[in-house]
Amino acid sequence: MRAWALLFLFLLGAWAQGGSASPPPDLPPEVFAIARELRCPVCQGESAAESNSGVAVEMRRLIAEMLQEGKTKDEIKAFFVERYGEWILYEPPKRGVTLWVWVLPVLGLALLGLGLFAYFRPKKPLPPELLEEAERRLKEPPA
């Protein structure tokens, strides 16, 4: 009786697995180009193009379907932003608070350049009168 129950559960599992939608075997490179600009919602530090998670595979399949429907790259990205928020984009939009993400590195580099220039710029030579005075004081015996 146990063997029949195990066989029934095995066949039920196999039947449930067979009905799932699988991604197309060969996706066009445009799918991966768009998926590289989107984060994988369940992976850390991986794009939807790099990840092998089920969500990323489904995202690539959706991108392929939308491309076949004639949607543009911006429309596809807008779909995922609407679904997951702007967090899903690897490149944050250049407006609002995220504008600081774009401005601060440039501002930091400019400040670093100014600091390096100020540190390494050629110094003005001292006037000869001050140099002679300093030499004279060094040669005098201590009082």
PDB file of C-alpha atoms in Angstrom:
ATOM      1  CA  MET A   1       0.000   0.000   0.000  1.00  0.00           C
ATOM      2  CA  ARG A   2       2.881   2.428   0.833  1.00  0.00           C
ATOM      3  CA  ALA A   3       4.526   1.735  -2.516  1.00  0.00           C
ATOM      4  CA  TRP A   4       1.325   2.704  -4.352  1.00  0.00           C
ATOM      5  CA  ALA A   5       0.995   5.888  -2.289  1.00  0.00           C
ATOM      6  CA  LEU A   6       4.614   6.840  -3.010  1.00  0.00           C
ATOM      7  CA  LEU A   7       4.181   6.076  -6.711  1.00  0.00           C
ATOM      8  CA  PHE A   8       0.981   8.172  -6.767  1.00  0.00           C
ATOM      9  CA  LEU A   9       2.759  11.114  -5.088  1.00  0.00           C
ATOM     10  CA  PHE A  10       5.715  10.813  -7.479  1.00  0.00           C
ATOM     11  CA  LEU A  11       3.439  10.816 -10.538  1.00  0.00           C
ATOM     12  CA  LEU A  12       1.418  13.724  -9.123  1.00  0.00           C
ATOM     13  CA  GLY A  13       4.634  15.728  -8.645  1.00  0.00           C
ATOM     14  CA  ALA A  14       5.833  14.901 -12.156  1.00  0.00           C
ATOM     15  CA  TRP A  15       2.472  15.917 -13.618  1.00  0.00           C
ATOM     16  CA  ALA A  16       2.530  19.216 -11.702  1.00  0.00           C
ATOM     17  CA  GLN A  17       6.043  19.984 -12.960  1.00  0.00           C
ATOM     18  CA  GLY A  18       5.256  19.221 -16.603  1.00  0.00           C
ATOM     19  CA  GLY A  19       2.551  21.856 -16.931  1.00  0.00           C
ATOM     20  CA  SER A  20       4.711  24.854 -16.052  1.00  0.00           C
ATOM     21  CA  ALA A  21       5.601  27.390 -18.707  1.00  0.00           C
ATOM     22  CA  SER A  22       9.258  27.122 -19.627  1.00  0.00           C
ATOM     23  CA  PRO A  23      11.210  29.971 -21.153  1.00  0.00           C
ATOM     24  CA  PRO A  24      12.033  29.806 -24.813  1.00  0.00           C
ATOM     25  CA  PRO A  25      15.250  27.847 -25.360  1.00  0.00           C
ATOM     26  CA  ASP A  26      17.071  30.580 -27.203  1.00  0.00           C
ATOM     27  CA  LEU A  27      16.279  34.130 -26.280  1.00  0.00           C
ATOM     28  CA  PRO A  28      17.374  36.984 -28.508  1.00  0.00           C
ATOM     29  CA  PRO A  29      20.234  39.168 -27.256  1.00  0.00           C
ATOM     30  CA  GLU A  30      17.842  42.110 -26.823  1.00  0.00           C
ATOM     31  CA  VAL A  31      16.179  40.206 -23.980  1.00  0.00           C
ATOM     32  CA  PHE A  32      19.458  39.929 -22.104  1.00  0.00           C
ATOM     33  CA  ALA A  33      20.346  43.559 -22.879  1.00  0.00           C
ATOM     34  CA  ILE A  34      17.123  44.698 -21.198  1.00  0.00           C
ATOM     35  CA  ALA A  35      17.411  42.127 -18.400  1.00  0.00           C
ATOM     36  CA  ARG A  36      20.923  43.412 -17.581  1.00  0.00           C
ATOM     37  CA  GLU A  37      19.364  46.768 -16.669  1.00  0.00           C
ATOM     38  CA  LEU A  38      16.934  45.143 -14.219  1.00  0.00           C
ATOM     39  CA  ARG A  39      17.701  43.696 -10.797  1.00  0.00           C
ATOM     40  CA  CYS A  40      16.734  40.202  -9.850  1.00  0.00           C
ATOM     41  CA  PRO A  41      14.102  40.719  -7.110  1.00  0.00           C
ATOM     42  CA  VAL A  42      15.231  37.714  -5.045  1.00  0.00           C
ATOM     43  CA  CYS A  43      19.011  37.729  -5.629  1.00  0.00           C
ATOM     44  CA  GLN A  44      21.524  40.160  -4.196  1.00  0.00           C
ATOM     45  CA  GLY A  45      23.793  41.920  -6.644  1.00  0.00           C
ATOM     46  CA  GLU A  46      22.672  40.036  -9.723  1.00  0.00           C
ATOM     47  CA  SER A  47      20.784  41.311 -12.691  1.00  0.00           C
ATOM     48  CA  ALA A  48      17.843  39.494 -14.187  1.00  0.00           C
ATOM     49  CA  ALA A  49      20.150  38.450 -17.027  1.00  0.00           C
ATOM     50  CA  GLU A  50      22.762  36.847 -14.738  1.00  0.00           C
ATOM     51  CA  SER A  51      20.510  35.132 -12.230  1.00  0.00           C
ATOM     52  CA  ASN A  52      19.175  31.623 -12.642  1.00  0.00           C
ATOM     53  CA  SER A  53      16.397  32.059 -10.093  1.00  0.00           C
ATOM     54  CA  GLY A  54      12.858  31.301 -11.154  1.00  0.00           C
ATOM     55  CA  VAL A  55      11.848  34.954 -10.929  1.00  0.00           C
ATOM     56  CA  ALA A  56      14.696  36.047 -13.223  1.00  0.00           C
ATOM     57  CA  VAL A  57      13.875  33.303 -15.723  1.00  0.00           C
ATOM     58  CA  GLU A  58      10.246  34.437 -15.683  1.00  0.00           C
ATOM     59  CA  MET A  59      11.331  38.072 -16.132  1.00  0.00           C
ATOM     60  CA  ARG A  60      13.390  37.132 -19.212  1.00  0.00           C
ATOM     61  CA  ARG A  61      10.437  35.186 -20.603  1.00  0.00           C
ATOM     62  CA  LEU A  62       8.158  38.208 -20.046  1.00  0.00           C
ATOM     63  CA  ILE A  63      10.689  40.491 -21.727  1.00  0.00           C
ATOM     64  CA  ALA A  64      10.830  38.152 -24.735  1.00  0.00           C
ATOM     65  CA  GLU A  65       7.043  38.104 -24.962  1.00  0.00           C
ATOM     66  CA  MET A  66       6.812  41.886 -24.739  1.00  0.00           C
ATOM     67  CA  LEU A  67       9.450  42.286 -27.445  1.00  0.00           C
ATOM     68  CA  GLN A  68       7.457  39.941 -29.674  1.00  0.00           C
ATOM     69  CA  GLU A  69       4.376  42.094 -28.994  1.00  0.00           C
ATOM     70  CA  GLY A  70       6.324  45.095 -30.288  1.00  0.00           C
ATOM     71  CA  LYS A  71       6.848  46.926 -27.004  1.00  0.00           C
ATOM     72  CA  THR A  72       9.863  49.170 -26.689  1.00  0.00           C
ATOM     73  CA  LYS A  73      12.656  48.909 -24.154  1.00  0.00           C
ATOM     74  CA  ASP A  74      11.268  51.860 -22.183  1.00  0.00           C
ATOM     75  CA  GLU A  75       7.781  50.344 -22.094  1.00  0.00           C
ATOM     76  CA  ILE A  76       9.185  47.064 -20.804  1.00  0.00           C
ATOM     77  CA  LYS A  77      11.222  48.818 -18.120  1.00  0.00           C
ATOM     78  CA  ALA A  78       8.154  50.883 -17.159  1.00  0.00           C
ATOM     79  CA  PHE A  79       6.206  47.626 -16.734  1.00  0.00           C
ATOM     80  CA  PHE A  80       8.746  46.282 -14.259  1.00  0.00           C
ATOM     81  CA  VAL A  81       9.019  49.647 -12.453  1.00  0.00           C
ATOM     82  CA  GLU A  82       5.244  49.682 -12.046  1.00  0.00           C
ATOM     83  CA  ARG A  83       5.357  46.161 -10.659  1.00  0.00           C
ATOM     84  CA  TYR A  84       8.412  46.372  -8.370  1.00  0.00           C
ATOM     85  CA  GLY A  85       9.153  50.097  -8.005  1.00  0.00           C
ATOM     86  CA  GLU A  86      12.207  52.057  -9.145  1.00  0.00           C
ATOM     87  CA  TRP A  87      14.390  49.775  -7.036  1.00  0.00           C
ATOM     88  CA  ILE A  88      14.263  47.247  -9.880  1.00  0.00           C
ATOM     89  CA  LEU A  89      16.367  49.508 -12.124  1.00  0.00           C
ATOM     90  CA  TYR A  90      20.127  49.113 -11.904  1.00  0.00           C
ATOM     91  CA  GLU A  91      20.574  52.680 -13.124  1.00  0.00           C
ATOM     92  CA  PRO A  92      18.468  54.979 -10.944  1.00  0.00           C
ATOM     93  CA  PRO A  93      16.563  57.780 -12.698  1.00  0.00           C
ATOM     94  CA  LYS A  94      18.291  61.169 -12.730  1.00  0.00           C
ATOM     95  CA  ARG A  95      15.687  63.109 -10.758  1.00  0.00           C
ATOM     96  CA  GLY A  96      14.606  63.765  -7.196  1.00  0.00           C
ATOM     97  CA  VAL A  97      16.635  62.204  -4.408  1.00  0.00           C
ATOM     98  CA  THR A  98      18.379  59.793  -6.768  1.00  0.00           C
ATOM     99  CA  LEU A  99      19.888  62.779  -8.559  1.00  0.00           C
ATOM    100  CA  TRP A 100      22.390  62.916  -5.672  1.00  0.00           C
ATOM    101  CA  VAL A 101      23.612  59.469  -6.693  1.00  0.00           C
ATOM    102  CA  TRP A 102      24.730  61.018  -9.980  1.00  0.00           C
ATOM    103  CA  VAL A 103      25.918  64.395  -8.652  1.00  0.00           C
ATOM    104  CA  LEU A 104      27.883  63.384  -5.534  1.00  0.00           C
ATOM    105  CA  PRO A 105      30.611  61.343  -7.287  1.00  0.00           C
ATOM    106  CA  VAL A 106      31.277  64.194  -9.738  1.00  0.00           C
ATOM    107  CA  LEU A 107      31.279  66.720  -6.897  1.00  0.00           C
ATOM    108  CA  GLY A 108      33.605  64.487  -4.847  1.00  0.00           C
ATOM    109  CA  LEU A 109      36.030  64.137  -7.757  1.00  0.00           C
ATOM    110  CA  ALA A 110      36.011  67.896  -8.317  1.00  0.00           C
ATOM    111  CA  LEU A 111      36.781  68.530  -4.629  1.00  0.00           C
ATOM    112  CA  LEU A 112      39.527  65.908  -4.688  1.00  0.00           C
ATOM    113  CA  GLY A 113      41.054  67.550  -7.772  1.00  0.00           C
ATOM    114  CA  LEU A 114      40.982  70.967  -6.119  1.00  0.00           C
ATOM    115  CA  GLY A 115      42.596  69.564  -2.965  1.00  0.00           C
ATOM    116  CA  LEU A 116      45.357  67.828  -4.928  1.00  0.00           C
ATOM    117  CA  PHE A 117      45.981  70.963  -6.964  1.00  0.00           C
ATOM    118  CA  ALA A 118      46.229  73.078  -3.818  1.00  0.00           C
ATOM    119  CA  TYR A 119      48.614  70.585  -2.197  1.00  0.00           C
ATOM    120  CA  PHE A 120      50.942  70.070  -5.172  1.00  0.00           C
ATOM    121  CA  ARG A 121      50.909  73.531  -6.734  1.00  0.00           C
ATOM    122  CA  PRO A 122      54.278  75.257  -6.906  1.00  0.00           C
ATOM    123  CA  LYS A 123      54.924  77.423  -3.897  1.00  0.00           C
ATOM    124  CA  LYS A 124      56.027  81.035  -4.234  1.00  0.00           C
ATOM    125  CA  PRO A 125      59.688  81.495  -3.324  1.00  0.00           C
ATOM    126  CA  LEU A 126      60.393  83.533  -0.191  1.00  0.00           C
ATOM    127  CA  PRO A 127      61.687  87.085  -0.702  1.00  0.00           C
ATOM    128  CA  PRO A 128      65.485  87.316  -0.513  1.00  0.00           C
ATOM    129  CA  GLU A 129      65.337  89.637   2.517  1.00  0.00           C
ATOM    130  CA  LEU A 130      63.588  86.970   4.606  1.00  0.00           C
ATOM    131  CA  LEU A 131      66.078  84.308   3.506  1.00  0.00           C
ATOM    132  CA  GLU A 132      69.045  86.520   4.450  1.00  0.00           C
ATOM    133  CA  GLU A 133      67.463  87.310   7.825  1.00  0.00           C
ATOM    134  CA  ALA A 134      66.907  83.611   8.520  1.00  0.00           C
ATOM    135  CA  GLU A 135      70.519  82.735   7.578  1.00  0.00           C
ATOM    136  CA  ARG A 136      71.835  85.547   9.784  1.00  0.00           C
ATOM    137  CA  ARG A 137      69.807  84.305  12.780  1.00  0.00           C
ATOM    138  CA  LEU A 138      71.065  80.761  12.286  1.00  0.00           C
ATOM    139  CA  LYS A 139      74.701  81.909  12.235  1.00  0.00           C
ATOM    140  CA  GLU A 140      74.403  84.014  15.430  1.00  0.00           C
ATOM    141  CA  PRO A 141      75.522  82.270  18.583  1.00  0.00           C
ATOM    142  CA  PRO A 142      72.712  81.561  21.079  1.00  0.00           C
ATOM    143  CA  ALA A 143      72.401  84.248  23.735  1.00  0.00           C
TER     144      ALA A 143
END
